[in-house]
CSV table of C-alpha atoms and ligand atoms in Angstrom, one decimal:
chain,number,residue,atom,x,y,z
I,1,UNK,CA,-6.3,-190.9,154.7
I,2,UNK,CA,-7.8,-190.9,158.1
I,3,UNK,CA,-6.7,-194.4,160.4
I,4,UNK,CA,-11.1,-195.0,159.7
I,5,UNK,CA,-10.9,-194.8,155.9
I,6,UNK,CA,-8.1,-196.7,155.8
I,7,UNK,CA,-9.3,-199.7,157.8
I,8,UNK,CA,-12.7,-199.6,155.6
I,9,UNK,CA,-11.0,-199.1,152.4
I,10,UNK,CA,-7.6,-200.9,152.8
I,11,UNK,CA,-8.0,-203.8,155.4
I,12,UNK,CA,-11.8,-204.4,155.9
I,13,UNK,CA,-12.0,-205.6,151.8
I,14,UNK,CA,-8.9,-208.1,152.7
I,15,UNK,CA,-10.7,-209.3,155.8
I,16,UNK,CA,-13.8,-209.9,153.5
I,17,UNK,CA,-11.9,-211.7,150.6
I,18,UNK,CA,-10.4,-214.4,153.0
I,19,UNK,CA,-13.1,-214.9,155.4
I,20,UNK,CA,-13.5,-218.7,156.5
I,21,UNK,CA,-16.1,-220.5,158.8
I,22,UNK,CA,-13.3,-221.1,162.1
I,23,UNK,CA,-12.8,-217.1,161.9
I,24,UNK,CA,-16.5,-216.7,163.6
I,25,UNK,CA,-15.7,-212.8,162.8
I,26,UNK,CA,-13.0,-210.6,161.9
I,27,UNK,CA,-12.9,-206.6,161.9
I,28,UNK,CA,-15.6,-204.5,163.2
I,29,UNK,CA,-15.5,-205.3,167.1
I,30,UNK,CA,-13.0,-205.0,170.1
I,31,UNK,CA,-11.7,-208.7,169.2
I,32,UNK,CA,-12.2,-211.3,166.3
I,33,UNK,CA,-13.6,-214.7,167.5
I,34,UNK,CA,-11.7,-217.8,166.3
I,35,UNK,CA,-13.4,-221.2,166.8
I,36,UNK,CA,-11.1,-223.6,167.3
I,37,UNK,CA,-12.2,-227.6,166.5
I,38,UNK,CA,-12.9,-230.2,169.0
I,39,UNK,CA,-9.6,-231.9,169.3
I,40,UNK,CA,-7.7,-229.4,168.2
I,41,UNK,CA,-5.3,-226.9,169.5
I,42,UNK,CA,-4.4,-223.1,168.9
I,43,UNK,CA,-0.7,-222.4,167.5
I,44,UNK,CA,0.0,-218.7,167.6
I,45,UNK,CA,2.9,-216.5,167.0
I,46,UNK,CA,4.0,-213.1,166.7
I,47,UNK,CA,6.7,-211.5,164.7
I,48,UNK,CA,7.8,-207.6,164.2
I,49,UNK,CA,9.8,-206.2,161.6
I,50,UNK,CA,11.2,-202.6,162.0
I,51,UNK,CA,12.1,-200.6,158.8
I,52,UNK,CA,16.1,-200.3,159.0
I,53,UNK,CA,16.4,-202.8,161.2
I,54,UNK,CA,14.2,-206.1,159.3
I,55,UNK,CA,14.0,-204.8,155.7
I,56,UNK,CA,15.7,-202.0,153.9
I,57,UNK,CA,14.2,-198.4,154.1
I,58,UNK,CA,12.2,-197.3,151.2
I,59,UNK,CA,11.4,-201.4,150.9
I,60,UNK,CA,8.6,-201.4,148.2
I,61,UNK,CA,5.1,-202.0,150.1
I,62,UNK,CA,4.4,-204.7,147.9
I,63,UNK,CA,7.2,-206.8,149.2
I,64,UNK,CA,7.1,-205.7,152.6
I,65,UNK,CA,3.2,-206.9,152.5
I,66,UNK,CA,4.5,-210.5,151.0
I,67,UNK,CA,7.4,-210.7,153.2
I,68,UNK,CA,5.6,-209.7,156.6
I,69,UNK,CA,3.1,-212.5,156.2
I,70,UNK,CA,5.0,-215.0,154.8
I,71,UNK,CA,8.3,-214.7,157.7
I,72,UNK,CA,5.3,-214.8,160.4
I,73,UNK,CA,3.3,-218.0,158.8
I,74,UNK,CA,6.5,-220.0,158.5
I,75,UNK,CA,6.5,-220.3,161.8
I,76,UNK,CA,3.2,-222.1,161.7
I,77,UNK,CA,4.6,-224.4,159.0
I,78,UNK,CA,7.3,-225.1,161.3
I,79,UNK,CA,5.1,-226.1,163.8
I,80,UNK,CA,3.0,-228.4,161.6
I,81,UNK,CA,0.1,-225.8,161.8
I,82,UNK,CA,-2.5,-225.4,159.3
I,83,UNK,CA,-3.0,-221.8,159.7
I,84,UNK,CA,-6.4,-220.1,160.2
I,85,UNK,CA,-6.0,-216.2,160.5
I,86,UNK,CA,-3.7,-213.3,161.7
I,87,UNK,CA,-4.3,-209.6,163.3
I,88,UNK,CA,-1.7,-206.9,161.9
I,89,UNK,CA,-0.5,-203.7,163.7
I,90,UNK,CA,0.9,-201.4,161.5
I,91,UNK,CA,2.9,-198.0,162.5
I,92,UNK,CA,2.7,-196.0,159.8
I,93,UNK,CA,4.9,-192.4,159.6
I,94,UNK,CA,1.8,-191.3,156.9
I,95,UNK,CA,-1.1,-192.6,155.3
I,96,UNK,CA,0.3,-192.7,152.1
I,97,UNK,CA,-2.9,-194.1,149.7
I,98,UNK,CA,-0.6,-195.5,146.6
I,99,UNK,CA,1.4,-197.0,149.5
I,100,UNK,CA,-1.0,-198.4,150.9
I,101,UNK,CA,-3.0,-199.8,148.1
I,102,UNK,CA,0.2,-201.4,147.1
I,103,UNK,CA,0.3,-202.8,150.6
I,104,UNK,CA,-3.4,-204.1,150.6
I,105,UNK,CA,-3.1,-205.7,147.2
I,106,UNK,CA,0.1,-207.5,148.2
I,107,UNK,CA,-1.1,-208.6,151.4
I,108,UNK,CA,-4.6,-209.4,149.6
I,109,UNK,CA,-2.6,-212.0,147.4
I,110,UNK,CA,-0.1,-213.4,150.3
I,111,UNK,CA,-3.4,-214.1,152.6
I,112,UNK,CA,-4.9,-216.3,149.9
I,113,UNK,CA,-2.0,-218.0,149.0
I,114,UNK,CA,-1.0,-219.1,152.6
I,115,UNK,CA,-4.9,-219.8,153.3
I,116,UNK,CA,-5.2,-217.4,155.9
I,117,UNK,CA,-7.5,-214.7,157.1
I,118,UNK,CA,-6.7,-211.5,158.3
I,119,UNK,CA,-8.9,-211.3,161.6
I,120,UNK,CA,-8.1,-207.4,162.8
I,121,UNK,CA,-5.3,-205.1,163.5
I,122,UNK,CA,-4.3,-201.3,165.2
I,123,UNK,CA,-2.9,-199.0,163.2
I,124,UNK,CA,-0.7,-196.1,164.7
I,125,UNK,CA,1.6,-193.4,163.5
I,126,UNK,CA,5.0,-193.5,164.0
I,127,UNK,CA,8.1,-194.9,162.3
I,128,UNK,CA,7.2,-197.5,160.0
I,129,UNK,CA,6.6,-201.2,161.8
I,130,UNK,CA,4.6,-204.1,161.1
I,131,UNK,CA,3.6,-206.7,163.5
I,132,UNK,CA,1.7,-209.6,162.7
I,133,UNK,CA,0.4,-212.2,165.6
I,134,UNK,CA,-0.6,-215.6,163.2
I,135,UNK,CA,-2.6,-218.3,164.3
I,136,UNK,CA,-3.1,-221.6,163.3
I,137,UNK,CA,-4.1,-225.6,164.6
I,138,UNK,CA,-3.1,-228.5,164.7
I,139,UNK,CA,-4.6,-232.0,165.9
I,140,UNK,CA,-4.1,-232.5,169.6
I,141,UNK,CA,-0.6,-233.0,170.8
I,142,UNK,CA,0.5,-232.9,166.4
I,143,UNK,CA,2.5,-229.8,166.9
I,144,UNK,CA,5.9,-230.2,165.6
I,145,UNK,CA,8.3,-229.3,168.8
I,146,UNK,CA,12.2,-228.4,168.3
I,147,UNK,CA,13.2,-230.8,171.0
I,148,UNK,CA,12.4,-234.3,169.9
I,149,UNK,CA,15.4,-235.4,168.3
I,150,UNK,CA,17.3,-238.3,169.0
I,151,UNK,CA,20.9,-239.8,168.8
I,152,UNK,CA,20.7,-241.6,164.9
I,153,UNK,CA,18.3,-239.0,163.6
I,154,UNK,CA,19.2,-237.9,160.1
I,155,UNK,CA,19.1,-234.0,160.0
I,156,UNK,CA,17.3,-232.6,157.1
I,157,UNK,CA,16.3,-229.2,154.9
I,158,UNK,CA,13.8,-228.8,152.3
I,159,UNK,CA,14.4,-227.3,149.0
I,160,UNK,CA,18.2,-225.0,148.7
I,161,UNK,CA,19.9,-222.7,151.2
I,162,UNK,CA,21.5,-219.8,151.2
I,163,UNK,CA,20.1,-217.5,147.9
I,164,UNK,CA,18.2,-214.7,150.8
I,165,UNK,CA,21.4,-214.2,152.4
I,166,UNK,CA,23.5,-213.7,148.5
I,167,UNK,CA,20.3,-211.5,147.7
I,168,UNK,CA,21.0,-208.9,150.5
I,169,UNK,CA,23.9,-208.3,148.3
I,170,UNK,CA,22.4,-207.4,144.9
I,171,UNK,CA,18.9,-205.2,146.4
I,172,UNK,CA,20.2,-202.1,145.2
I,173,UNK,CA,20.6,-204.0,141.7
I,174,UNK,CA,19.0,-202.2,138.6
I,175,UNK,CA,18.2,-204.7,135.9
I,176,UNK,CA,20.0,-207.4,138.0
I,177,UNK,CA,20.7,-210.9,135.6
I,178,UNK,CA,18.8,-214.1,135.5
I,179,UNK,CA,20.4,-215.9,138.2
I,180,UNK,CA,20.6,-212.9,140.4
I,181,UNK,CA,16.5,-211.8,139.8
I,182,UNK,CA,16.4,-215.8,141.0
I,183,UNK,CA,17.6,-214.8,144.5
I,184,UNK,CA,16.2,-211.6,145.0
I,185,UNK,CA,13.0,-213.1,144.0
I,186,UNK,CA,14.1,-215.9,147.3
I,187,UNK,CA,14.4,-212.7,149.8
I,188,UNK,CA,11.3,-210.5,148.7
I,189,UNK,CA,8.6,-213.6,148.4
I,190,UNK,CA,9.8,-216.3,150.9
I,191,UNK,CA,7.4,-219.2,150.7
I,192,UNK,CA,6.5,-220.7,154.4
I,193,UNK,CA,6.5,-224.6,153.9
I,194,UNK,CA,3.1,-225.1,155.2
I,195,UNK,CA,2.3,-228.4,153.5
I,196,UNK,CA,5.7,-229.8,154.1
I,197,UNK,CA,5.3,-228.8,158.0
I,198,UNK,CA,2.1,-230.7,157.8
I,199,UNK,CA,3.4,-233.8,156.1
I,200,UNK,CA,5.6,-234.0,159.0
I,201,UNK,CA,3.3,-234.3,161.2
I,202,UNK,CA,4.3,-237.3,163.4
I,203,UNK,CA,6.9,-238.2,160.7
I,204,UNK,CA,9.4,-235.7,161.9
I,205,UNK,CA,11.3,-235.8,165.8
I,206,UNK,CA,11.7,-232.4,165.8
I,207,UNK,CA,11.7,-229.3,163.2
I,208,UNK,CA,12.2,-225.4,162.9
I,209,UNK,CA,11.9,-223.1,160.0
I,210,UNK,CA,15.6,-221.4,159.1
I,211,UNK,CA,15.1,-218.0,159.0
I,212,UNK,CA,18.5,-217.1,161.3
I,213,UNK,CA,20.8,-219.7,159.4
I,214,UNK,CA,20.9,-223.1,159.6
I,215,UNK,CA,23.6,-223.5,162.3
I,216,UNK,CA,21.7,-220.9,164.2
I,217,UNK,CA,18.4,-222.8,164.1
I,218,UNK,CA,20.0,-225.9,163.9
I,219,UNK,CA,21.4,-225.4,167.3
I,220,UNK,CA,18.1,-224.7,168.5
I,221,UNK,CA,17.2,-227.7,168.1
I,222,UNK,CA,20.0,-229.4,169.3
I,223,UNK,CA,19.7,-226.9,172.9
I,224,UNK,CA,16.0,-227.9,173.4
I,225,UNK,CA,16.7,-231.5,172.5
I,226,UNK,CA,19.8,-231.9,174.6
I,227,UNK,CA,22.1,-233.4,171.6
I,228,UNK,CA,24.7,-232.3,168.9
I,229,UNK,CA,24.9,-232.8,165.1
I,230,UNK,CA,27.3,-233.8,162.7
I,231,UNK,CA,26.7,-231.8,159.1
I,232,UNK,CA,28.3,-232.5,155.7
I,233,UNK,CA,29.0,-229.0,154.2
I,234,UNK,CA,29.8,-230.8,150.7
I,235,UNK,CA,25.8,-232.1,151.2
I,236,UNK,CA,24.4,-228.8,151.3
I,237,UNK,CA,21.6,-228.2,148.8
I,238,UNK,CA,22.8,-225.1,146.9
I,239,UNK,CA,20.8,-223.7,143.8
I,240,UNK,CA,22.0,-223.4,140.5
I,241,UNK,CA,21.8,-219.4,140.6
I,242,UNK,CA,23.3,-219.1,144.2
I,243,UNK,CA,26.4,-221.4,142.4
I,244,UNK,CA,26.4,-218.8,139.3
I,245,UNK,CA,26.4,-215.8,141.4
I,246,UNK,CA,28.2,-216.6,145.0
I,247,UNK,CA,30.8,-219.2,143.5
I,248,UNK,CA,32.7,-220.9,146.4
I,249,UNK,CA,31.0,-218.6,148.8
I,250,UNK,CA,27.8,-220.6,148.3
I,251,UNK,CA,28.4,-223.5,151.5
I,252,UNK,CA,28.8,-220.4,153.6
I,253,UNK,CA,25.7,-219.0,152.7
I,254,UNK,CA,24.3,-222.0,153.2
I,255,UNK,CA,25.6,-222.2,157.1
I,256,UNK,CA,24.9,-219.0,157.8
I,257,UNK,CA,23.0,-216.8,156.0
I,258,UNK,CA,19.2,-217.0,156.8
I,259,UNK,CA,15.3,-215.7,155.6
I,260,UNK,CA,15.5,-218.9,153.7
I,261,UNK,CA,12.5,-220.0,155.5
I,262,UNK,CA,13.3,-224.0,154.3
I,263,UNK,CA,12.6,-226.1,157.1
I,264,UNK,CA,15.1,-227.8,159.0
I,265,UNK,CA,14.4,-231.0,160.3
I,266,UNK,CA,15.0,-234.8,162.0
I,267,UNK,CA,13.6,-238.5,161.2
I,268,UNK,CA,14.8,-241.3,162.7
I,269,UNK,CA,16.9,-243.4,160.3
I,270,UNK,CA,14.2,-246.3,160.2
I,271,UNK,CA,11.4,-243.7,158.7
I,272,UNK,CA,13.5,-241.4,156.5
I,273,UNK,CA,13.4,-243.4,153.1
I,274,UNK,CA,9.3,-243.5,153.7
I,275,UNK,CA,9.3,-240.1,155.1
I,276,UNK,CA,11.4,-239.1,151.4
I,277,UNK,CA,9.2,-241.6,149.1
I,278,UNK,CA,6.5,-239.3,149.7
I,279,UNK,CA,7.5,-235.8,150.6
I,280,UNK,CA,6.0,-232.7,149.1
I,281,UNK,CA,9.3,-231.2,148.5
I,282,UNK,CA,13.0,-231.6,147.8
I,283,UNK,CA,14.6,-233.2,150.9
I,284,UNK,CA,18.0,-233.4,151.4
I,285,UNK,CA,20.1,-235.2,154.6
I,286,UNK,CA,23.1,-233.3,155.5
I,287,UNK,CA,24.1,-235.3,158.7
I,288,UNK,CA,23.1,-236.8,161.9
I,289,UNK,CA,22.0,-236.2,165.1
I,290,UNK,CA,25.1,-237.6,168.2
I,291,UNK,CA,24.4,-238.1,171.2
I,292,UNK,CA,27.9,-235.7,171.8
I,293,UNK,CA,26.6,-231.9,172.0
I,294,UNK,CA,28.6,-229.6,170.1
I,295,UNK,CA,28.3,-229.0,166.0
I,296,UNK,CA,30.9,-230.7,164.1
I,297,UNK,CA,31.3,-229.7,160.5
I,298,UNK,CA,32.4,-232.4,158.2
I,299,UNK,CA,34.3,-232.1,154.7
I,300,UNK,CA,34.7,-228.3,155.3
I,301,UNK,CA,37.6,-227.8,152.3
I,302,UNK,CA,35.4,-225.9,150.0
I,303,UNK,CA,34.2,-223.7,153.2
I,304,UNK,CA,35.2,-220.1,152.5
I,305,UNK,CA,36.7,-218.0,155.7
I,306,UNK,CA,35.8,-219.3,159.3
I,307,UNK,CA,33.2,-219.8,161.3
I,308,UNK,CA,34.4,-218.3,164.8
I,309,UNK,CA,31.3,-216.7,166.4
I,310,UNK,CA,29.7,-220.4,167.5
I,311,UNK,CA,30.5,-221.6,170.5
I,312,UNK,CA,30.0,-225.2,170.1
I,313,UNK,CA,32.1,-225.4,166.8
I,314,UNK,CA,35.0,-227.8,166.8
A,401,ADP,P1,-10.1,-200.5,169.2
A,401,ADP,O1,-9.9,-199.1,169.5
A,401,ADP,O2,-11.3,-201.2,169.8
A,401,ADP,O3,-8.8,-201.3,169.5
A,401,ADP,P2,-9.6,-199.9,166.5
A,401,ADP,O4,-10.2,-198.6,166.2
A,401,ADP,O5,-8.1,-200.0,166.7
A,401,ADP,O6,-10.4,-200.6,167.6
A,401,ADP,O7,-9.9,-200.9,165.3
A,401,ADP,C1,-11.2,-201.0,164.8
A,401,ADP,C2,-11.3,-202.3,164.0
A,401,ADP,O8,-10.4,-202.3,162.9
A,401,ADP,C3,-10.9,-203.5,164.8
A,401,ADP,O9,-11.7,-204.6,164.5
A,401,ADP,C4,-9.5,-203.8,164.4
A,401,ADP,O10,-9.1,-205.2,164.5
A,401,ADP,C5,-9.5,-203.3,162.9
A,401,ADP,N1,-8.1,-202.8,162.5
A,401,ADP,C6,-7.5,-201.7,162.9
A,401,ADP,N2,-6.3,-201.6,162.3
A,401,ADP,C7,-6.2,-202.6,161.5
A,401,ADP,C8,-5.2,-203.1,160.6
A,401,ADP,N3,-4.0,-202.4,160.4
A,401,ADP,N4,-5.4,-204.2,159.9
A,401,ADP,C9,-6.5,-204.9,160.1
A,401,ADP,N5,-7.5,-204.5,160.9
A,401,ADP,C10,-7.4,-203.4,161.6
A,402,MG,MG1,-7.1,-200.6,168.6
């Protein structure tokens, strides 16, 4: 397949199947042309994974497709973005056409379940890399920022932690059990929390999407916002598959493992029983913003081995 046959019969069919008005046009020029609404602002991001390096070699294209677009538009959700439309280069060591059907049909699906369109691209040969640059907007001055919280805030995560990080475990599994399908189904099809991020819109003080591990984003957080946190381990929201398979590892998963892509988040104490009346998703507080910096870890018994490595642990 020549890098021409394979824009027309791989990506230019996508582009048509998940055109939208605000994407004035996608492939076919030097650039695409986003319109962006009066009052409203562009979010963008970028995000490359490397084969080896961000998924396993030999990583069936139909996951990688899923998982490419799903890790780069939970960044909008984190933000509070509705998202609009995303360019993709691709390095490619072949043009493989079953590969890349698989690819295109995956991608195809992702796009229209995230609501966005694919804009435009470059493709190039080499070893096998995807980047995709996502774009999105929000109402003026909506965005959800990392460094609004406060003293008081109650920290918060949507949905359960820590089944991506158990999956990486079980990927070479061949008929892997119930509860173990559970989490490898959590690594290859992450689900950004776009309508979450958007209910928080000026509900939450500050937010991030956990795809390092929630101390590692957490702290993110905390660094842009100039505080610390307290966090209950024995609060952690842990799945019932994560508990079947990872046992009393499952709070340390939780901590540290990431490509969750939950959101992490804070609310002021005043809002949070409004802000979890209505919420699209299962919210759970597992501790409070201080006004010390420095991560404290509460209730850490059932923690298995240590957590050296973080600099602000106590
Ligand atoms: P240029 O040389 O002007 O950069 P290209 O030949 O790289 O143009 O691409 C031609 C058109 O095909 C452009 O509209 C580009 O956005 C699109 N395109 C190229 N590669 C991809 C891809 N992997 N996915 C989606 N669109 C792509
Ligand atoms: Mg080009």
């Amino acid at each position: 397949m020549g890098e021409f046959e394979l824009i027309q019969q791989i990506f230019e069919p996508i582009a048509k199947s998940t055109q939208r008005p605000d994407l004035v046009f996608a492939i076919g020029d030097d650039c695409a042309i986003q319109r962006i609404p009066a009052g409203h602002e562009l979010v963008f991001s970028v995000d490359t994974l490397v084969e080896g390096v961000h998924f396993p070699h030999d990583y069936m294209p139909e996951h990688l497709a899923t998982r490419a677009l799903a890790v780069a538009v939970s960044d909008l959700a984190a933000m509070g973005a509705d998202p609009v439309c995303y360019t993709l280069a691709l390095t490619l060591p072949s043009a493989d056409r079953a590969w890349l059907e698989a690819f295109g049909q995956a991608l195809a699906r992702a796009s229209q379940a995230f609501g966005i369109a694919l804009a435009g691209g470059d493709t190039t040969r080499g070893p096998l890399t995807l980047t995709v640059q996502v774009h999105g907007t929000v109402p003026e001055g909506a965005a959800l920022r990392r460094n609004g919280a406060k003293p008081g805030d109650r920290v918060v995560v949507s949905g359960t932690l820590g089944e991506a990080a158990e999956a990486l475990n079980w990927l070479d599994a061949a008929s892997p059990r119930e509860s173990v399908a559970t989490l490898l189904d959590r690594y290859h099809r992450p689900q950004p929390q776009l309508q979450l991020g958007r209910y928080l819109r000026g509900r939450a003080s500050a937010a991030i999407d956990i795809s390092d591990g929630l101390i590692s984003d957490l702290r993110h957080i905390m660094r842009a916002s100039g505080v610390g946190a307290e966090i209950d381990a024995s609060a952690l929201p842990l799945s019932r598959a994560l508990q079947a398979v990872a046992g009393e590892k499952g709070p340390q998963l939780a901590l540290e493992g990431g490509d969750d892509y939950e959101l992490c988040f804070t609310v002021p104490p005043e809002r949070w029983p409004e802000v979890q009346r209505d919420a699209p998703e299962q919210l759970t507080v597992i501790g409070e913003i201080t006004e010390v910096e420095g991560l404290v870890l509460c209730n850490a018994s059932g923690i298995a081995g240590n957590l050296v490595g973080y600099d602000h642990f106590r």
